[in-house]
Short mmCIF file of C-alpha atoms in Angstrom, two decimals:
data_model
loop_
_atom_site.label_atom_id
_atom_site.label_comp_id
_atom_site.label_asym_id
_atom_site.label_seq_id
_atom_site.Cartn_x
_atom_site.Cartn_y
_atom_site.Cartn_z
CA MET A 137 123.90 126.58 83.19
CA HIS A 138 120.64 127.47 85.55
CA PRO A 139 119.45 130.63 84.36
CA ASN A 140 119.35 132.58 88.06
CA ILE A 141 122.36 131.70 89.06
CA PRO A 142 125.94 132.38 87.38
CA PHE A 143 127.83 128.85 88.89
CA GLY A 144 129.74 126.40 87.46
CA SER A 145 127.64 122.84 86.48
CA VAL A 146 129.93 120.76 88.76
CA LEU A 147 127.34 123.33 91.75
CA MET A 148 124.67 123.69 89.44
CA THR A 149 124.67 119.61 89.40
CA ILE A 150 124.64 119.06 92.74
CA LEU A 151 121.84 121.59 93.76
CA TYR A 152 119.67 120.51 91.26
CA SER A 153 120.39 116.61 92.21
CA ILE A 154 119.43 118.27 95.96
CA ASP A 155 116.59 120.06 94.71
CA ALA A 156 114.84 116.99 92.36
CA ILE A 157 114.93 114.52 95.50
CA LEU A 158 113.32 117.74 97.44
CA MET A 159 110.74 117.55 94.62
CA ILE A 160 110.17 114.15 94.54
CA ASP A 161 109.41 113.41 98.21
CA ALA A 162 106.72 116.73 98.02
CA GLY A 163 105.36 115.33 96.07
CA ASP A 164 104.37 112.52 98.06
CA ILE A 165 100.30 111.97 98.89
CA ALA A 166 100.98 113.66 102.22
CA GLY A 167 104.46 115.75 101.35
CA PRO A 168 103.86 118.92 99.96
CA ARG A 169 101.18 120.61 102.11
CA ASN A 170 103.68 120.07 105.21
CA PHE A 171 106.75 121.44 102.51
CA VAL A 172 105.61 124.27 101.75
CA THR A 173 104.27 125.14 105.94
CA ALA A 174 106.82 124.47 107.28
CA ARG A 175 108.90 126.97 105.21
CA GLN A 176 105.67 129.35 104.99
CA GLU A 177 106.35 130.02 109.08
CA ILE A 178 109.87 130.36 109.04
CA LEU A 179 109.70 133.28 105.70
CA GLY A 180 106.29 133.80 104.77
CA LYS A 181 104.82 133.47 102.36
CA ASN A 182 106.91 134.43 98.81
CA PHE A 183 110.39 131.98 99.75
CA ALA A 184 113.66 131.46 97.95
CA ALA A 185 114.69 128.05 96.83
CA LEU A 186 117.38 126.17 95.41
CA GLY A 187 117.36 128.12 92.36
CA ASN A 188 113.90 129.30 92.11
CA VAL A 189 111.33 131.75 93.82
CA VAL A 190 108.25 129.58 95.45
CA VAL A 191 105.21 131.97 95.47
CA THR A 192 102.15 131.14 98.18
CA ASP A 193 100.21 134.31 97.92
CA TYR A 194 97.22 133.45 96.17
CA SER A 195 96.49 136.94 95.08
CA GLU A 196 100.62 136.61 93.45
CA THR A 197 99.97 132.62 92.96
CA ALA A 198 96.21 133.34 90.89
CA ALA A 199 98.20 136.19 88.55
CA LEU A 200 101.54 133.42 87.57
CA ILE A 201 98.96 131.70 86.64
CA GLU A 202 96.95 133.65 84.12
CA ALA A 203 99.51 135.49 82.28
CA PRO A 204 101.44 134.08 79.43
CA GLN A 205 103.07 131.21 80.00
CA LYS A 206 107.04 131.17 79.50
CA ARG A 207 108.86 127.00 80.07
CA GLY A 208 111.04 124.95 79.31
CA ASN A 209 112.80 121.70 79.52
CA LEU A 210 114.90 123.32 82.38
CA VAL A 211 111.62 124.54 85.02
CA GLY A 212 110.62 123.59 87.96
CA GLY A 213 109.89 119.97 89.10
CA LEU A 214 110.14 119.03 85.36
CA ARG A 215 113.42 119.37 85.72
CA MET A 216 114.00 117.18 81.84
CA ASN A 217 116.92 115.82 79.71
CA PRO A 218 116.06 117.21 76.70
CA ASN A 219 117.93 114.07 74.96
CA TYR A 220 115.32 112.07 76.55
CA ILE A 221 111.76 114.14 76.04
CA LEU A 222 110.26 115.04 73.31
CA THR A 223 111.23 118.88 72.15
CA ASN A 224 107.59 120.49 71.72
CA PHE A 225 106.40 118.07 74.60
CA VAL A 226 103.56 120.18 75.70
CA LEU A 227 104.37 120.94 79.35
CA VAL A 228 107.88 122.84 77.87
CA LEU A 229 105.94 124.90 75.33
CA SER A 230 106.04 128.45 76.06
CA ASP A 231 102.57 130.35 75.36
CA GLU A 232 103.35 131.98 71.25
CA GLU A 233 102.70 134.75 73.83
CA ALA A 234 105.51 134.31 76.23
CA GLY A 235 107.96 133.79 73.55
CA GLY A 236 106.84 130.35 71.40
CA THR A 237 105.24 129.28 68.45
CA GLU A 238 101.49 128.18 67.95
CA LEU A 239 102.37 125.43 67.97
CA HIS A 240 101.15 124.83 71.79
CA SER A 241 97.32 126.83 71.09
CA GLN A 242 97.34 124.66 68.56
CA MET A 243 98.20 121.05 70.28
CA HIS A 244 96.40 122.70 72.63
CA GLU A 245 92.69 123.50 70.62
CA TYR A 246 93.16 120.27 69.66
CA ALA A 247 92.81 118.55 71.96
CA TRP A 248 90.19 121.06 73.22
CA ASN A 249 88.03 120.02 69.99
CA SER A 250 88.95 116.64 69.44
CA LEU A 251 90.74 114.40 71.60
CA MET A 252 88.68 115.10 75.07
CA PRO A 253 85.31 114.98 73.98
CA GLN A 254 85.67 111.98 72.15
CA ALA A 255 87.02 110.61 75.94
CA LEU A 256 84.70 112.38 77.43
CA ASN A 257 81.55 110.56 75.78
CA ARG A 258 82.68 107.29 76.20
CA THR A 259 82.55 107.56 79.79
CA VAL A 260 79.22 109.86 79.57
CA GLU A 261 77.70 107.36 77.42
CA ASP A 262 79.30 104.27 79.47
CA GLU A 263 78.85 101.20 76.32
CA GLY A 264 77.95 98.17 78.41
CA GLY A 265 78.91 99.90 81.82
CA VAL A 266 81.99 99.19 81.87
CA PHE A 267 83.71 102.40 83.29
CA ALA A 268 80.92 101.85 85.85
CA SER A 269 82.67 98.99 85.94
CA TYR A 270 85.82 100.39 86.34
CA LEU A 271 84.88 102.24 89.80
CA SER A 272 82.78 99.46 91.42
CA GLU A 273 86.24 96.57 90.57
CA GLY A 274 88.41 99.08 92.26
CA LYS A 275 86.88 99.94 94.86
CA GLU A 276 86.25 95.76 95.58
CA ASN A 277 89.84 96.43 94.42
CA MET A 278 90.88 98.67 97.34
CA ASN A 279 89.18 97.06 100.06
CA ALA A 280 90.39 93.31 99.26
CA ALA A 281 92.43 92.26 102.31
CA GLY A 282 96.35 93.66 102.65
CA ALA A 283 95.47 96.09 99.13
CA ASP A 284 97.64 98.83 98.95
CA LYS A 285 94.58 101.74 98.34
CA ALA A 286 96.97 103.85 96.84
CA ILE A 287 98.49 101.74 94.41
CA GLU A 288 94.83 100.03 93.90
CA ILE A 289 93.27 104.27 93.02
CA PHE A 290 95.99 103.73 90.56
CA ARG A 291 95.25 100.80 88.60
CA MET A 292 91.62 101.89 88.71
CA THR A 293 92.59 105.14 87.28
CA ILE A 294 94.77 104.12 84.66
CA ARG A 295 92.10 101.37 83.12
CA TYR A 296 89.32 104.47 83.16
CA SER A 297 91.51 106.27 81.37
CA TRP A 298 93.29 105.04 78.24
CA HIS A 299 89.32 103.23 77.82
CA ALA A 300 88.20 106.72 77.61
CA PHE A 301 91.60 108.48 75.75
CA PHE A 302 91.95 105.91 73.24
CA GLY A 303 88.48 103.61 72.56
CA GLU A 304 89.46 99.96 73.95
CA ALA A 305 90.42 98.53 77.31
CA ILE A 306 94.01 96.80 78.14
CA ASP A 307 94.75 93.94 80.17
CA GLU A 308 96.37 93.74 83.41
CA ASP A 309 100.39 93.28 81.57
CA THR A 310 99.16 96.74 79.57
CA VAL A 311 98.06 98.72 83.23
CA THR A 312 101.61 97.37 85.42
CA MET A 313 103.58 99.14 82.56
CA VAL A 314 102.23 101.61 82.48
CA PHE A 315 102.22 102.33 86.55
CA ASN A 316 105.35 101.11 86.38
CA ARG A 317 106.43 103.89 83.62
CA PHE A 318 105.13 107.07 85.43
CA LYS A 319 104.82 106.06 89.24
CA GLY A 320 106.24 101.49 90.04
CA ASP A 321 107.62 101.40 93.36
CA ALA A 322 111.39 100.37 94.28
CA SER A 323 111.95 97.25 92.58
CA THR A 324 110.91 99.14 89.43
CA ILE A 325 112.14 102.72 88.92
CA LEU A 326 115.16 102.50 88.41
CA SER A 327 114.65 99.96 84.84
CA GLU A 328 111.24 100.98 84.40
CA ASN A 329 110.30 104.71 85.40
CA ARG A 330 110.69 106.74 82.25
CA ILE A 331 110.15 109.91 84.15
CA ILE A 332 113.07 109.49 87.17
CA GLY A 333 114.93 108.73 84.19
CA ALA A 334 114.09 111.68 82.25
CA VAL A 335 114.69 113.86 85.52
CA MET A 336 118.35 116.54 85.18
CA PRO A 337 120.68 115.08 86.28
CA PHE A 338 119.95 111.35 87.28
CA SER A 339 119.49 110.65 83.62
CA PRO A 340 123.10 109.98 82.20
CA LEU A 341 123.80 108.44 85.41
CA MET A 342 120.27 106.05 85.12
CA ARG A 343 120.76 106.01 81.06
CA PRO A 344 122.75 102.36 81.36
CA PHE A 345 119.73 100.69 83.16
CA GLN A 346 116.86 101.94 81.42
CA GLY A 347 116.80 99.33 78.72
CA PRO A 348 113.85 98.08 80.32
CA ALA A 349 111.53 101.35 80.31
CA GLU A 350 112.97 101.80 76.79
CA LYS A 351 111.14 98.90 75.74
CA ALA A 352 108.58 99.42 77.48
CA LYS A 353 107.44 102.53 75.65
CA GLU A 354 107.61 100.50 72.05
CA ILE A 355 105.34 98.39 73.15
CA LEU A 356 102.77 100.33 74.80
CA VAL A 357 103.19 103.89 71.35
CA GLU A 358 102.45 99.79 69.16
CA LYS A 359 98.73 100.05 71.42
CA ILE A 360 98.78 103.22 70.73
CA LEU A 361 98.82 103.29 67.35
CA ASN A 362 96.48 100.39 66.83
CA SER A 363 94.03 102.19 69.48
CA PRO A 364 90.40 102.74 67.97
CA TYR A 365 91.70 106.51 68.75
CA MET A 366 94.92 106.66 66.52
CA GLU A 367 92.18 106.17 63.26
CA THR A 368 90.89 109.42 63.00
CA TYR A 369 92.89 111.05 64.61
CA ASP A 370 94.19 113.86 61.69
CA PRO A 371 97.05 115.50 61.97
CA SER A 372 96.45 117.95 59.93
CA GLU A 373 93.72 118.93 62.64
CA ASN A 374 97.10 119.10 65.57
CA GLY A 375 99.91 121.32 64.06
CA ASN A 376 101.23 118.23 61.35
CA ILE A 377 102.42 116.44 64.21
CA ASP A 378 102.53 112.85 62.80
CA LYS A 379 100.42 109.28 63.87
CA ASN A 380 103.90 107.83 65.67
CA GLU A 381 104.78 111.56 66.85
CA TRP A 382 101.82 112.19 68.84
CA ALA A 383 101.41 108.30 69.48
CA GLU A 384 104.49 108.87 71.99
CA HIS A 385 102.98 112.31 73.23
CA MET A 386 99.68 110.81 74.20
CA LEU A 387 101.79 108.26 75.87
CA TYR A 388 103.55 110.82 78.39
CA PHE A 389 99.39 112.63 78.56
CA ILE A 390 98.19 109.81 79.74
CA GLY A 391 101.19 109.13 82.26
CA ILE A 392 100.67 112.49 83.94
CA ASN A 393 97.33 113.08 83.72
CA ALA A 394 95.80 109.12 84.69
CA VAL A 395 98.82 108.40 87.09
CA SER A 396 100.77 111.44 88.15
CA GLY A 397 97.32 113.41 87.91
CA SER A 398 93.67 112.38 88.47
CA ALA A 399 94.44 109.44 90.62
CA ARG A 400 96.67 111.49 93.62
CA LEU A 401 92.74 113.04 92.84
CA ASN A 402 91.57 110.14 93.79
CA ILE A 403 93.30 108.55 95.83
CA ASN A 404 92.68 112.23 97.54
CA ILE A 405 89.03 112.08 97.56
CA GLU A 406 88.85 108.40 99.27
CA LYS A 407 91.03 109.54 101.71
CA TYR A 408 89.60 112.93 102.55
CA ALA A 409 85.66 113.75 101.02
CA SER A 410 84.92 110.22 101.55
CA VAL A 411 84.75 110.26 104.40
CA VAL A 412 83.68 113.78 105.47
CA GLU A 413 79.41 114.24 106.63
CA GLY A 414 77.46 116.84 104.71
CA ILE A 415 77.52 116.04 101.22
CA ASN A 416 74.77 115.49 98.81
CA THR A 417 75.72 112.72 96.86
CA THR A 418 72.86 112.76 94.54
CA SER A 419 73.37 116.31 93.89
CA GLU A 420 75.87 117.03 91.10
CA GLU A 421 76.47 120.53 92.53
CA ASP A 422 77.28 119.30 95.45
CA LEU A 423 79.75 116.04 94.46
CA THR A 424 81.41 118.71 92.47
CA LEU A 425 82.09 120.79 94.90
CA ALA A 426 83.04 118.42 97.13
CA VAL A 427 85.99 117.97 94.75
CA LEU A 428 87.04 121.45 94.71
CA GLU A 429 87.24 121.10 98.43
CA THR A 430 89.56 118.06 97.69
CA ALA A 431 91.77 119.52 95.29
CA ARG A 432 91.94 122.48 97.28
CA LEU A 433 93.51 120.63 99.79
CA ARG A 434 96.04 118.24 98.13
CA PRO A 435 96.11 119.78 94.63
CA PRO A 436 96.31 116.47 91.91
CA ALA A 437 99.35 119.17 90.29
CA ILE A 438 100.76 120.95 93.41
CA ASN A 439 102.85 123.60 91.43
CA MET A 440 102.65 125.25 88.48
CA ASN A 441 106.60 125.98 86.78
CA LEU A 442 107.35 128.94 84.76
CA ILE A 443 109.96 131.75 83.22
CA SER A 444 108.41 135.55 84.68
CA GLN A 445 108.75 137.28 80.95
CA GLU A 446 109.54 141.28 83.40
CA GLU A 447 110.79 142.61 86.82
CA LYS A 448 108.84 141.40 89.54
CA THR A 449 108.65 143.23 92.37
CA LEU A 450 106.94 141.66 95.26
CA VAL A 451 107.58 140.35 99.97
CA VAL A 452 109.62 137.47 99.67
CA ASN A 453 111.42 135.10 103.47
CA GLY A 454 110.16 139.15 104.44
CA ASP A 455 111.75 141.39 102.02
CA THR A 456 110.80 143.20 99.31
CA VAL A 457 112.16 143.16 96.22
CA THR A 458 112.48 143.26 92.64
CA ILE A 459 113.09 139.89 90.65
CA PRO A 460 114.27 140.19 87.49
CA ALA A 461 112.75 138.92 84.28
CA ASP A 462 113.75 135.50 83.32
CA THR A 463 113.65 134.05 86.82
CA ILE A 464 112.28 131.01 87.62
CA PHE A 465 109.06 130.28 90.01
CA SER A 466 106.41 128.02 91.14
CA ALA A 467 103.39 129.44 91.42
CA SER A 468 102.73 126.65 94.32
CA VAL A 469 99.08 126.15 93.87
CA GLY A 470 98.83 123.96 97.33
CA GLY A 471 100.99 126.89 99.36
CA ALA A 472 97.58 129.52 97.89
CA GLY A 473 94.70 127.05 98.48
CA TRP A 474 96.77 126.69 101.76
CA ASP A 475 96.30 131.03 102.37
CA GLU A 476 94.32 131.82 105.21
CA ASP A 477 93.76 135.62 104.12
CA GLU A 478 91.06 133.84 100.31
CA PHE A 479 90.69 130.62 102.91
CA PRO A 480 89.73 131.17 105.96
CA ASP A 481 90.49 128.01 108.35
CA PRO A 482 92.01 126.47 105.07
CA HIS A 483 92.68 123.32 106.40
CA THR A 484 90.08 121.91 107.22
CA PHE A 485 87.89 120.58 105.05
CA ASP A 486 84.45 123.04 103.96
CA HIS A 487 83.41 122.67 100.33
CA THR A 488 80.54 124.67 100.78
CA ARG A 489 82.92 127.29 101.40
CA ALA A 490 81.22 130.91 98.99
CA ASN A 491 84.75 131.44 96.95
CA LEU A 492 85.18 127.88 95.97
CA VAL A 493 84.69 127.66 92.64
CA ASN A 494 84.84 131.69 91.66
CA SER A 495 89.07 130.92 93.59
CA SER A 496 90.49 127.35 92.48
CA LEU A 497 93.80 127.29 91.16
CA ASN A 498 93.39 123.50 89.86
CA PHE A 499 93.84 122.70 86.34
CA ASN A 500 96.42 125.41 85.62
CA HIS A 501 93.08 128.33 85.75
CA VAL A 502 91.73 130.41 88.39
CA GLY A 503 88.16 129.25 89.30
CA TRP A 504 86.05 126.18 88.56
CA ASP A 505 84.57 126.90 84.54
CA PRO A 506 84.60 123.95 82.41
CA ASP A 507 83.12 125.22 79.77
CA THR A 508 86.11 127.97 79.60
CA LEU A 509 88.84 126.29 77.34
CA GLY A 510 91.44 129.35 78.50
CA THR A 511 95.60 129.54 77.50
CA ARG A 512 96.78 126.94 79.27
CA VAL A 513 93.79 125.66 80.73
CA CYS A 514 94.22 121.38 81.48
CA THR A 515 91.91 120.43 78.48
CA GLY A 516 91.49 117.18 80.50
CA ARG A 517 89.74 118.88 83.54
CA LYS A 518 85.90 117.68 82.23
CA ILE A 519 87.29 113.81 82.34
CA ALA A 520 88.82 114.44 85.38
CA MET A 521 86.35 115.75 87.47
CA LYS A 522 83.77 113.68 85.84
CA PHE A 523 85.79 110.21 87.27
CA GLY A 524 86.22 112.48 90.78
CA ILE A 525 82.83 113.21 91.00
CA ASP A 526 81.00 109.16 90.55
CA TRP A 527 84.35 107.84 92.54
CA LEU A 528 82.76 109.76 95.65
CA ALA A 529 79.52 109.35 95.30
CA LEU A 530 80.32 105.23 94.70
CA LEU A 531 82.56 105.22 98.18
CA LYS A 532 79.79 107.87 99.64
CA GLU A 533 77.00 104.72 99.04
CA GLU A 534 76.83 101.69 102.24
#
């Protein structure tokens, strides 16, 4: 049952199916703007979708992101079968102030204070120039005759991210395994893509075909368990989550961050920022602004889906309405980034916008501040930004 709509399970399965298909389609690199703006033109900045309220008004979206967030396994695009994912998967945990336990904050602080500093230091120190080589090889592969640019950038991002997080390189078979598990194509999506295999209402139907996905999971989790990173992992610093369970968490983490997040950002940097004139590639500040502007135009995370804790009054479909607590809201980071009241001429790339740093909504945070921990702010944003800055600088080289 959906928390918002008193319909039976059969009808909700039909609605979930339609909504999931739309979300998958909207997840395409070029899809979100078309999906959102077409509805904005008809319904206004905020509109009702199948089972949730999509908010694209900048101020309302920022307020939803800043408030303590209530989550769940059936929220928005993360409509995951609880039997097929970790029960304490970080993205489905609510904040303690929103009815959750302290586990989310413990995991968040561990990632900020231990996991991410280790990973970032590896990329900064770049012993042997390995991370620079991932970028140069990615550029070379992307520009090869007949290459699919997006796929080559995905693969580059997986190589870079795995090494940053786990402290060692992986072979191309492992890169392919990670890619197929979290992205893939038509030939692998049924049997090897674990995310699609866990999305309701498809998961019960796809379970019989997911044998290769289960085998790949075992192999990848074993690689993580045997990695240099895991040699120093201390469960007492991370909510007493044991190594085996944390290795599975980290597999989803690498998939969602590297495949769904950083890779999308890097694809859009190549597509938009790299062709723009006037970016000073000798200035880290200018490169940072260019990456932030890319993320505003095409955010790596399209929506932040959450459950409201109290009544909320706002304009939906052109009418002022009071929406009850426990309604699912989809805070549209992409739609808010295209709000012309906040960003004039919003569909034009302009990294000199005066409010770009303070008004950024990416990384589940209001404003860009690399040193603020926040409540749910993406703990991997420093790596994502460094990766994007270095990638843009390389792409701009003659």
